[in-house]
XYZ file of C-alpha atoms in Angstrom:
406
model
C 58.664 53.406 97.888
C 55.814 55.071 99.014
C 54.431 58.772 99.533
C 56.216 60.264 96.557
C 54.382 61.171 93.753
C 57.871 61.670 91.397
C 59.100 58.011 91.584
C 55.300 57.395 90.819
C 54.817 55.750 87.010
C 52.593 58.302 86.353
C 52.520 61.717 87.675
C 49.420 64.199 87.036
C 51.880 67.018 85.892
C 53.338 64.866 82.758
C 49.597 62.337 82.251
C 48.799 64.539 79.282
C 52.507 65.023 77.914
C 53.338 62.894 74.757
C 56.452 61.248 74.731
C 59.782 62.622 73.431
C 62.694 61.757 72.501
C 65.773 62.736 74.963
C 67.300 64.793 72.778
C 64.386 66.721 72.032
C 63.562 67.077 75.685
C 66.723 68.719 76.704
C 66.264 71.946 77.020
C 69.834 72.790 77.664
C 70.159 71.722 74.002
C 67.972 74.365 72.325
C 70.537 77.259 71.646
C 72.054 78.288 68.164
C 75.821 78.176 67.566
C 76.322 82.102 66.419
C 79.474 82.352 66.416
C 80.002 79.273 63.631
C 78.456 82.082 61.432
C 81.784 84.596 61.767
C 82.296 87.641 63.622
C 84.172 88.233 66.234
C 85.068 85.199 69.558
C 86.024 85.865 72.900
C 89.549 84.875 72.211
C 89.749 87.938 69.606
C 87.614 90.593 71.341
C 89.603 89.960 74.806
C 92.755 89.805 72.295
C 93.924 86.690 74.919
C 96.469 85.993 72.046
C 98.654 89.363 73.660
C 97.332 89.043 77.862
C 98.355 85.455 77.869
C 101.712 85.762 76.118
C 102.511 88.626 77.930
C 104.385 86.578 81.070
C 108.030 86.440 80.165
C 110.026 84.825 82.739
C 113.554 86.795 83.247
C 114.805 83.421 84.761
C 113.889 81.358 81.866
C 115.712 83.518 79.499
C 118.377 83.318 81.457
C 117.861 79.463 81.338
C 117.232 78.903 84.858
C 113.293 78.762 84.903
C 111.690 79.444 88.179
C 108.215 78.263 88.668
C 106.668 80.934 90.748
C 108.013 83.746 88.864
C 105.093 83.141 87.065
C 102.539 83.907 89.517
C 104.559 87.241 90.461
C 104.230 88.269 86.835
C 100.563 87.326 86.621
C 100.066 88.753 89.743
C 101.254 92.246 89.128
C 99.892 92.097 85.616
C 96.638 92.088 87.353
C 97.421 94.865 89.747
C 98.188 96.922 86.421
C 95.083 96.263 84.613
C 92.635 96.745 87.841
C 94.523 100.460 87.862
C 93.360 100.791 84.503
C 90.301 100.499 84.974
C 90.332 102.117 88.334
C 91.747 105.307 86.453
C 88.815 104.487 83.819
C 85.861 105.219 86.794
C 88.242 107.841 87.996
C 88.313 110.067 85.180
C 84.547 109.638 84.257
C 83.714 110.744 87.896
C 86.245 113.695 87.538
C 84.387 114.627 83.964
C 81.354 114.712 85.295
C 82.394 117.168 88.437
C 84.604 119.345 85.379
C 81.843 119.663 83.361
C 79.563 120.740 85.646
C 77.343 118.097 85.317
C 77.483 117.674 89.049
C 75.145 120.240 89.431
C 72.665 118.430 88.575
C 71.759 116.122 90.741
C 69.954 113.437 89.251
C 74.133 112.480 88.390
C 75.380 111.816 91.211
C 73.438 108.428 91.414
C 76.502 107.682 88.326
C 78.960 109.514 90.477
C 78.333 107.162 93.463
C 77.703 104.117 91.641
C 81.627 104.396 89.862
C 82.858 105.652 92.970
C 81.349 102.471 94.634
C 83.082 100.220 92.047
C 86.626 101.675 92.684
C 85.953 101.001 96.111
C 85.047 97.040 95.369
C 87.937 97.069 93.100
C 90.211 98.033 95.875
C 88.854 95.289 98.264
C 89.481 92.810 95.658
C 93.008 94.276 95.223
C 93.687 93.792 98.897
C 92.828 90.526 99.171
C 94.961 89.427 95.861
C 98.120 89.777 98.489
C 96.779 86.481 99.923
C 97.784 84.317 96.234
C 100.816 86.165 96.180
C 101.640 85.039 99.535
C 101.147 81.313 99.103
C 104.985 81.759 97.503
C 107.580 81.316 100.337
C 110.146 83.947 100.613
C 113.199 81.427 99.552
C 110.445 80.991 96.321
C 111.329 84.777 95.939
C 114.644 85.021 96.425
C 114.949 82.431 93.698
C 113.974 84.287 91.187
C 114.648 88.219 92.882
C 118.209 88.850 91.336
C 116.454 88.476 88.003
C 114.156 91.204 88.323
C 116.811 94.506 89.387
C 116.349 97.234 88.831
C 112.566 96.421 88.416
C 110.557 97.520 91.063
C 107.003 98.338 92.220
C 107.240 101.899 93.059
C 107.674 102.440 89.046
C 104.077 101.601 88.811
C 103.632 104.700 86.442
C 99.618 104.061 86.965
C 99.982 103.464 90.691
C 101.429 107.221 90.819
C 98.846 108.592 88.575
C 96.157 107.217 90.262
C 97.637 109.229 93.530
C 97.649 112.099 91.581
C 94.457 112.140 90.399
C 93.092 111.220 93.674
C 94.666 113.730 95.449
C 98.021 112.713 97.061
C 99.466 115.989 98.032
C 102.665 116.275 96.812
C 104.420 118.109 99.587
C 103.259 114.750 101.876
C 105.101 112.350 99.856
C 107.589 110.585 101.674
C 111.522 111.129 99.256
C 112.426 108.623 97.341
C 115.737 108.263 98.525
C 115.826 111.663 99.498
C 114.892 113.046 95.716
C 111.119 114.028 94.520
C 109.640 110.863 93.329
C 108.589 112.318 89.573
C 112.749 111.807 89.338
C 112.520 108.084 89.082
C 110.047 108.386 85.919
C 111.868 109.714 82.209
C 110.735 111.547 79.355
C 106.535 110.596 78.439
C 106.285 109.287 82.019
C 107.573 111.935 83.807
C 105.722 114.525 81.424
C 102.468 112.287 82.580
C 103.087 112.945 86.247
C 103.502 116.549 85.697
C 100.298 116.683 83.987
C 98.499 115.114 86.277
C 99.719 116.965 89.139
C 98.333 120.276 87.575
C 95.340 118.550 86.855
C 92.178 118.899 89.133
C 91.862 116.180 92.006
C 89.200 114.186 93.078
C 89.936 115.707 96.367
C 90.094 119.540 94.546
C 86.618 118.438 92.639
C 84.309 117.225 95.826
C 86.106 120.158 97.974
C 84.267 123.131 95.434
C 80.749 120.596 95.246
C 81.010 120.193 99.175
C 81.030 124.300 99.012
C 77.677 124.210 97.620
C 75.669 122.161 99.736
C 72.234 123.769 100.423
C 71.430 125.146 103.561
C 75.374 126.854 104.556
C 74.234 130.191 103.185
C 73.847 132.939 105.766
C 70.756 134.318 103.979
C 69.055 130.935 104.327
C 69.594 128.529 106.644
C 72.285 129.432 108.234
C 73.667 125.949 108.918
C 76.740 126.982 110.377
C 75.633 129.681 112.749
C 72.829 127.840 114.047
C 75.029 125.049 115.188
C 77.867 127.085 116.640
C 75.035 128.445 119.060
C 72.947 125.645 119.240
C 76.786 123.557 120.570
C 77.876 126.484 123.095
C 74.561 126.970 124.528
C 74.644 122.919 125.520
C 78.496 122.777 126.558
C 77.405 125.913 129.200
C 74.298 124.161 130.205
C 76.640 121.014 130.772
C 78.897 123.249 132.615
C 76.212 124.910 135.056
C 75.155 121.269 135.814
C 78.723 120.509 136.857
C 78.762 122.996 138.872
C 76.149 122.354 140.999
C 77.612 119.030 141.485
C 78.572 118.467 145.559
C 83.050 118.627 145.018
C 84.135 115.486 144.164
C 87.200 113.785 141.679
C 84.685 112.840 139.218
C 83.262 116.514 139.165
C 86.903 117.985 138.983
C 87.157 115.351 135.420
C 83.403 116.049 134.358
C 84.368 119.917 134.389
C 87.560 119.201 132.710
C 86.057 117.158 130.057
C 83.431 120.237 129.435
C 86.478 122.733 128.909
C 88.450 120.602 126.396
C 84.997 120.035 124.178
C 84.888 123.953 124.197
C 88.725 124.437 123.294
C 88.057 121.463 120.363
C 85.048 123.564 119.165
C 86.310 127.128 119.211
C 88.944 125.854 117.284
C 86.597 124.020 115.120
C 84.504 127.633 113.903
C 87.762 129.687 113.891
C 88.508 130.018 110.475
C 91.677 131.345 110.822
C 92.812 128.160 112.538
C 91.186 126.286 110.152
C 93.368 127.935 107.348
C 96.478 127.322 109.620
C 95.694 123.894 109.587
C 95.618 123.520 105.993
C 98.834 124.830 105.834
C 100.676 122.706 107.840
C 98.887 119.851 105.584
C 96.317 118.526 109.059
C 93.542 119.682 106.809
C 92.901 119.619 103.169
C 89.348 120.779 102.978
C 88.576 124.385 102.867
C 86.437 125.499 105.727
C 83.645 126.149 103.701
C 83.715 122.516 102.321
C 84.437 121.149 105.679
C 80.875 122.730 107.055
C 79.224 121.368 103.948
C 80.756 118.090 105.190
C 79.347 118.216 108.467
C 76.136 119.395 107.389
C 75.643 116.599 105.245
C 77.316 113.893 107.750
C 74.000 115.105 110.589
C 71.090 114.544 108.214
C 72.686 112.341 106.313
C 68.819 111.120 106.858
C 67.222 113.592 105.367
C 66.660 112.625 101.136
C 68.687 115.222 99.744
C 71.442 114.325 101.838
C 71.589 110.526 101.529
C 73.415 109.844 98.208
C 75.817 112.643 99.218
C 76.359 110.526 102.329
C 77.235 108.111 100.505
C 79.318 109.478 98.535
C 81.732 110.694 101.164
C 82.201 106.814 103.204
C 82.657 105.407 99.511
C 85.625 108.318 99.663
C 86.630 107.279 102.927
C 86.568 103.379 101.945
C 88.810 104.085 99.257
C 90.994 105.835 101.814
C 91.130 102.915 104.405
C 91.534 100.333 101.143
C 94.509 102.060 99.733
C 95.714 102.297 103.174
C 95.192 98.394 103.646
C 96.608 98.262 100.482
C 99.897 99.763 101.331
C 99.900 98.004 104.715
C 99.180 94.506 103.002
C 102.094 95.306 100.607
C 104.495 95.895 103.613
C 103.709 92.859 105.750
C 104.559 91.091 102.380
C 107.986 93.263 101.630
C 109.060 92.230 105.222
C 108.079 88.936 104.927
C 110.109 87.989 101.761
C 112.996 90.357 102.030
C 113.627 91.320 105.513
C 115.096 94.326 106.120
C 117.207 93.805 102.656
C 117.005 97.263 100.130
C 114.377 96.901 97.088
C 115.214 95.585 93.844
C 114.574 99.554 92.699
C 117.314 100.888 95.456
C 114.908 101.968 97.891
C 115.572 101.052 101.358
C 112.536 98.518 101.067
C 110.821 97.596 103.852
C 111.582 100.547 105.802
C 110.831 103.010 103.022
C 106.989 101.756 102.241
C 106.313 101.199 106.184
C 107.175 105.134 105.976
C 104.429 105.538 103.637
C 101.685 104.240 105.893
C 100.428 107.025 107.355
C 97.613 110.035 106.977
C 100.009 111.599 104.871
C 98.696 110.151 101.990
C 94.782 109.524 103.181
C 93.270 112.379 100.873
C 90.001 112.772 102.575
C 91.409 112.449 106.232
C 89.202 115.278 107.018
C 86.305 113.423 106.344
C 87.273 110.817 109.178
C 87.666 113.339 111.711
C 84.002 114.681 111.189
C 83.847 111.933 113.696
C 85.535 114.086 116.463
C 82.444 117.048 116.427
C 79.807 114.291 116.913
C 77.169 116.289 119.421
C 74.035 114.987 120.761
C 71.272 114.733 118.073
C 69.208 117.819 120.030
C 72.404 119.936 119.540
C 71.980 120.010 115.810
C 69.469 122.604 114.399
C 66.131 121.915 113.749
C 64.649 121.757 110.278
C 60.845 122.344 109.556
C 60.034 120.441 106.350
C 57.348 123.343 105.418
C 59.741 126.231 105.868
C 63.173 124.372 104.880
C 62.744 122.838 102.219
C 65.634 123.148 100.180
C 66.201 118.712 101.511
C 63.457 117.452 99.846
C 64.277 119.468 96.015
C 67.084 118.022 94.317
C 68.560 120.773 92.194
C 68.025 119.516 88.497
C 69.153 121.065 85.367
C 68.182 120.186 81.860
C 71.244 121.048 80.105
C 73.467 119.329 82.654
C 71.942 116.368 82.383
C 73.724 113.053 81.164
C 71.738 110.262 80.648
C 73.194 107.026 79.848
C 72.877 107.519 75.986
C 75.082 110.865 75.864
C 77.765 110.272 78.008
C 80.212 107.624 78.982
């Protein structure tokens, strides 16, 4: 054994060290057993004694026990409590844009970080479909005639958590063919209600989105500056078309040129923006939608980068619950076929219906996408004159630190 000091009998780093017992020398060893002195164990403050006698199999009651009914119970029981505490960040966030605290904007660092952890919820939420799916579909059917009329889409928090959110309710797809509220009785339905007169996350970032800095015509001028600033470039694409010697690819250059035009007089005509809304296409009010798009090109800029972030958090939560719904129909198919639900729906066929934009809430923020212009398009801001992005608007008495509010 040679060149390593460790396996040496005497190493410089321990020469001077008197010797010790083992027991004294294990560190791991050192702590104090508090909780031999009383108060409250993890058993008791998680109240495990209630989560872990909550799973009562339908089949073994009915003295057939099915071993993966389990796992569906456990499964779903999870679902449930990750809604709670998705409704938990929710309603904080909500509070905070309610209040007012919003305003200021030393918050929305709290705002973004809850937002953030719905999102990472979500993800985990879409993944869980891969335990569930480790049970066959015979597994299922073992067990399915003990859970009618049971079903998923009586998730009371599942339906809340649209609400809240934002689901429109004139974009719900009919449960068979009746308002979905009708499947939910007396506290639940009252619930629904509620929260359907209740402002959305959707209603509450539409009225902040309204405020962004730099859309007022007095100031900036966001909106006006980049309505010129886009039409002057689409005409000076245009006249260098048209010196172009006649040729297919000119013909499809020039045609290219008029459709960006037709997509961006529509995009600063208000009135088509409102008629839009109506027909449920947008959900943002045009004001909100330029403080969008504002924010989306100098997203860069400091006063703009938390907002930024704000909105793809939004959008994540969008695509998850999508993912979500999409994951939960591959499975549906999978163990049922084309069979109706256990609740009476028409299963598979019904939640496949609900994959759509119909119930993305900030589907306006993905098509910010679609008015993407070249970066020398978008107006120029001079840090010494504009300066409105580098001071974040703070207010005192808005304020919540993290010792006065949840």
């Amino acid at each position: 054994m040679s060149g390593c000091p460790y396996f040496e009998k005497r190493h410089l780093l321990f020469k001077n060290k008197p010797p010790t017992t083992e027991e004294e020398d294990d560190a791991s060893q050192r702590g104090v057993n508090k909780a031999s002195k009383g108060g409250i164990i993890y058993g008791d403050y998680l109240q495990l004694d209630k989560i872990v006698s909550a799973q009562v199999l339908q089949s073994e009651l009915k003295g057939n026990k099915i071993h993966d009914e389990h796992l569906f119970i456990v499964t779903h029981q999870a679902y449930e409590l990750w809604f709670k505490q998705i409704l938990f960040e929710l309603d904080s966030v909500r509070e905070i844009f309610i209040s007012g605290h919003v305003r200021d904007e030393r918050n929305m660092l709290k705002v973004n970080n809850r937002i953030h952890r719905i999102v990472m919820i979500f993800r985990l939420l879409v993944d869980q479909f891969a335990v569930l799916e480790t049970m066959t579909a015979l597994d299922f059917f073992d067990f399915r005639e003990y859970l009618a009329p049971a079903s998923g889409f009586q998730s009371l928090q599942f339906r809340v958590l649209e609400n809240k959110i934002g689901v429109p309710d004139n974009q719900r797809v009919p449960y068979n063919r009746r308002h979905y509220r009708d499947n939910f009785k007396g506290r639940d339905s009252e619930m629904l209600l509620a929260t359907e007169r209740e402002p959305t996350l959707l209603k509450l970032v539409e009225e902040w989105l309204e405020r962004t800095p730099g859309l007022e015509a007095d100031g900036f001028n966001f909106w006006e500056r980049l309505e010129i600033n886009i039409f002057d470039g689409l005409n000076q694409e245009m006249e260098k078309i048209e010196k172009m010697p006649d040729s297919e690819e000119k013909e499809e250059m020039m045609a290219e040129v008029v459709k960006q035009k037709e997509l961006f007089t529509s995009l600063f005509d208000e009135k088509r923006h409102d008629h839009l809304v109506s027909k449920g296409e947008r959900r943002l009010s045009y004001k909100a939608l330029q403080g969008a798009l504002m924010i989306y090109f100098y997203r860069e800029e400091p006063r703009f980068q938390v907002p930024f972030q704000l909105l793809t958090s939004l959008m994540d939560i969008d695509t998850l619950m999508t993912k979500w719904r999409y994951n939960h129909v591959c499975m549906v198919h999978r163990m049922i076929g084309s069979k109706a639900g256990t609740g009476g729906s028409s299963g598979y066929h019904y939640l496949r219906s609900t994959v759509s934009d119909r119930y993305k809430v900030f589907v306006d923020l993905f098509n910010l996408a679609t008015f993407l212009v070249p970066r020398h398009w978008v107006p120029k801001l001079n840090p010494n004159v504009h300066t409105f992005l580098y001071m974040a608007e703070c207010c005192d008495s808005s304020y919540c630190s993290s010792e006065d509010s949840d």
